[in-house]
Coordinates of C-alpha atoms and ligand atoms in Angstrom, one line a residue:
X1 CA -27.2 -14.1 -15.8
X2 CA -30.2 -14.8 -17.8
X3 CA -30.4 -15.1 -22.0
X4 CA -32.4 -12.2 -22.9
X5 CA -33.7 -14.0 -25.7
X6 CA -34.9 -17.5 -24.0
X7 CA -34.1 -17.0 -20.7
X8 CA -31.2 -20.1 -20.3
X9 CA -28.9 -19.4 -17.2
X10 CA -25.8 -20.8 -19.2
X11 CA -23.9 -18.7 -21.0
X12 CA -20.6 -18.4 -22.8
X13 CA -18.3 -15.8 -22.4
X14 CA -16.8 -15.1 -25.6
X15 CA -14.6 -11.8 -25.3
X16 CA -13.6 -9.7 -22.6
X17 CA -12.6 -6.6 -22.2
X18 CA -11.3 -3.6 -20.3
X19 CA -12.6 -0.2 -20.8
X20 CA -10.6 3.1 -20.9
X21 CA -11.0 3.1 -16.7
X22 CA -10.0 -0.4 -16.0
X23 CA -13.0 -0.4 -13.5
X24 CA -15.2 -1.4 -15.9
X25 CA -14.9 -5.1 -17.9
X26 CA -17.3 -5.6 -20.7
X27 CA -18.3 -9.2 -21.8
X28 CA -19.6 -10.5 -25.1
X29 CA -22.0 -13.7 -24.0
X30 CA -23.2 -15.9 -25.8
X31 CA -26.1 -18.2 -25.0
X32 CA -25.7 -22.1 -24.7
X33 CA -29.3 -23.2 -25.4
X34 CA -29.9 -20.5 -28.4
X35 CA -26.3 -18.7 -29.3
X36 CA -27.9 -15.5 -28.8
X37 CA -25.1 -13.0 -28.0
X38 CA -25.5 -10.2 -25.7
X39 CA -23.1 -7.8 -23.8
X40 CA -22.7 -7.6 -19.9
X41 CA -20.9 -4.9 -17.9
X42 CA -19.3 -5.7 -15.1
X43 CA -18.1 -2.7 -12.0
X44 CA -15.5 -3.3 -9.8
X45 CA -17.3 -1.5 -6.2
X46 CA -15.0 0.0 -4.3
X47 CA -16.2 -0.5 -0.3
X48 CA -17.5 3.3 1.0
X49 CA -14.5 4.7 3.2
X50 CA -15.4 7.3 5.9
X51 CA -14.0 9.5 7.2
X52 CA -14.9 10.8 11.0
X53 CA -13.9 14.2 11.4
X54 CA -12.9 15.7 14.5
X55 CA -16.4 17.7 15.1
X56 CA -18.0 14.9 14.3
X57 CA -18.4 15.0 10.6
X58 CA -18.4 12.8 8.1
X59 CA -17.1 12.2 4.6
X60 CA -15.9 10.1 1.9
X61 CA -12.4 9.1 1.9
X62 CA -10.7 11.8 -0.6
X63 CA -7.5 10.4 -1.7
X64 CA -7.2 13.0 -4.2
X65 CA -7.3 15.6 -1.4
X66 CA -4.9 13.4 0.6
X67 CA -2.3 13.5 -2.5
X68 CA -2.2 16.7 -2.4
X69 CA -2.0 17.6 1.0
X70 CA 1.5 15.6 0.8
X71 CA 2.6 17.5 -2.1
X72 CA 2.2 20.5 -0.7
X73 CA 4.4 19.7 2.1
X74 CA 6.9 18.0 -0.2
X75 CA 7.2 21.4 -2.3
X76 CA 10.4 21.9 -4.1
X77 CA 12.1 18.9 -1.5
X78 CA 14.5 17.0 -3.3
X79 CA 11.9 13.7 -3.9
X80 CA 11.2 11.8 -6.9
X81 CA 8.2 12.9 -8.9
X82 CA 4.5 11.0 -7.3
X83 CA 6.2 10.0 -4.3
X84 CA 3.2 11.7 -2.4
X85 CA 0.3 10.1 -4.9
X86 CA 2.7 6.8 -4.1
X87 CA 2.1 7.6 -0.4
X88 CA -1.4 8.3 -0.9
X89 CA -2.0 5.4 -2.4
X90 CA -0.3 3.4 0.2
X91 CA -2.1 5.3 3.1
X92 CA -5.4 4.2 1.2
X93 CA -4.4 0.6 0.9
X94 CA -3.5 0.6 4.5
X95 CA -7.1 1.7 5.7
X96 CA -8.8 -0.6 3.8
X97 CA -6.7 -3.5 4.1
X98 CA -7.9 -2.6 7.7
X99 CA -11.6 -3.3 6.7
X100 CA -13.4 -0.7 8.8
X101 CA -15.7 1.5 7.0
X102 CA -15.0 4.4 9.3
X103 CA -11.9 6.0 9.8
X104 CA -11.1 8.8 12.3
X105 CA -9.3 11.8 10.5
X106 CA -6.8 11.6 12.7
X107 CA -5.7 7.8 12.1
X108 CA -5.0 9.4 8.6
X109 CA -3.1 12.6 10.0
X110 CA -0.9 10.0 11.7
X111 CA -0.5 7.6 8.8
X112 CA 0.6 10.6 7.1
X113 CA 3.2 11.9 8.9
X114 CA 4.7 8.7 9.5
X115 CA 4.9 8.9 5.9
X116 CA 6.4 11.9 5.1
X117 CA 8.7 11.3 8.2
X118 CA 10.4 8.3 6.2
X119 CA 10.5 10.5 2.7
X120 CA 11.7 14.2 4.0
X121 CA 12.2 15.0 7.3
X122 CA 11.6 19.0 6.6
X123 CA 8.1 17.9 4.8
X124 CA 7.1 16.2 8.0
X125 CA 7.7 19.4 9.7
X126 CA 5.7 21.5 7.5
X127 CA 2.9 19.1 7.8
X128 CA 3.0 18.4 11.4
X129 CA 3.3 21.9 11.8
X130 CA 0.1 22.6 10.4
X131 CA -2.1 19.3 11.1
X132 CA -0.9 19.3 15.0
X133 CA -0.6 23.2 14.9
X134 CA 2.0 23.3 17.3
X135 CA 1.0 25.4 20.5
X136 CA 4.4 27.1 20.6
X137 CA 7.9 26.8 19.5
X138 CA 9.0 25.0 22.4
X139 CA 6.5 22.3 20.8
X140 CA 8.1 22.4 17.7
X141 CA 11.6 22.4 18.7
X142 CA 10.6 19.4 20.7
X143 CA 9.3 17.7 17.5
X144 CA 12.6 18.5 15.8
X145 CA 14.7 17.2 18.6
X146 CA 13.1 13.7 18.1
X147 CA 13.7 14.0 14.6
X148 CA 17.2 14.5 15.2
X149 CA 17.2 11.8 18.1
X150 CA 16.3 9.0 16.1
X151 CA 18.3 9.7 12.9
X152 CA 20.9 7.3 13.8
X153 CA 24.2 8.4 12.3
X154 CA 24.0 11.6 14.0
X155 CA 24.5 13.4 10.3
X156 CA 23.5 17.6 10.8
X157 CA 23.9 17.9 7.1
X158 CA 21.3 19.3 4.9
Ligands
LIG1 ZN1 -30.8 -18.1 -25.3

């Protein structure tokens, strides 16, 4: 970072802020040869995610759309409010701790319903049921009967 007024590589920073997005931190320099001050921006860039369809496609990771594809599984189940933007956000940090800059939309179809599957065993349903789109309802009671399987205390309630 040069001086824009004499060109000296050393500067001082001498404030620092966040803007309103927390993305963005903007810098108030100041130059050591001629104490010109100047302002610098600086971006946080978030590494491109994409996501592989199953034709082949390709898109950018939408965790917005992901967020509420969770939600509307989780509709009116008794969960605590942003527990699917919490999931979301945890599926996100997941694939990128993984560092690949492709993703195939089914790696997030499963991280998904491993998700829900911990929250709200009925919201796991009504996703599975439409992102695996069982064949038949022998399929689905199969699904259910795993569900029940590895419960643990046996508990039918609810
Ligand atoms: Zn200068």
């Amino acid at each position: 970072m040069r001086c824009p007024q004499c060109g000296e590589r050393e500067t001082r920073v001498v404030d620092s802020r966040d803007l309103d997005d927390s993305a963005t931190i903007r810098r108030r320099r100041e130059c050591a040869a001629c104490s010109a001050r100047f302002t610098t921006y600086e971006r946080i860039e978030a590494a491109r995610l994409i996501v592989v369809k199953r034709d082949g496609g390709r898109q950018e990771f939408d965790r917005d759309k992901l967020a509420s594809g969770l939600r509307k599984a989780l509709t009116r189940r008794p969960v605590p409010d942003g527990i699917a933007e919490a999931a979301a956000d945890e599926i996100e940090a997941e694939l990128r701790a993984a560092g690949a800059t492709e993703v195939p939309s089914s790696r997030i179809g499963s991280l998904a319903m491993e998700k829900l599957r911990a929250i709200d065993q009925i919201a796991y349903i009504r996703f599975a049921s439409v992102y695996q789109s069982f064949e038949d309802l022998e399929d689905l009671k199969r699904e259910v009967d795993t569900l029940y399987a590895t419960r643990g205390d046996g508990s039918r309630s609810k």
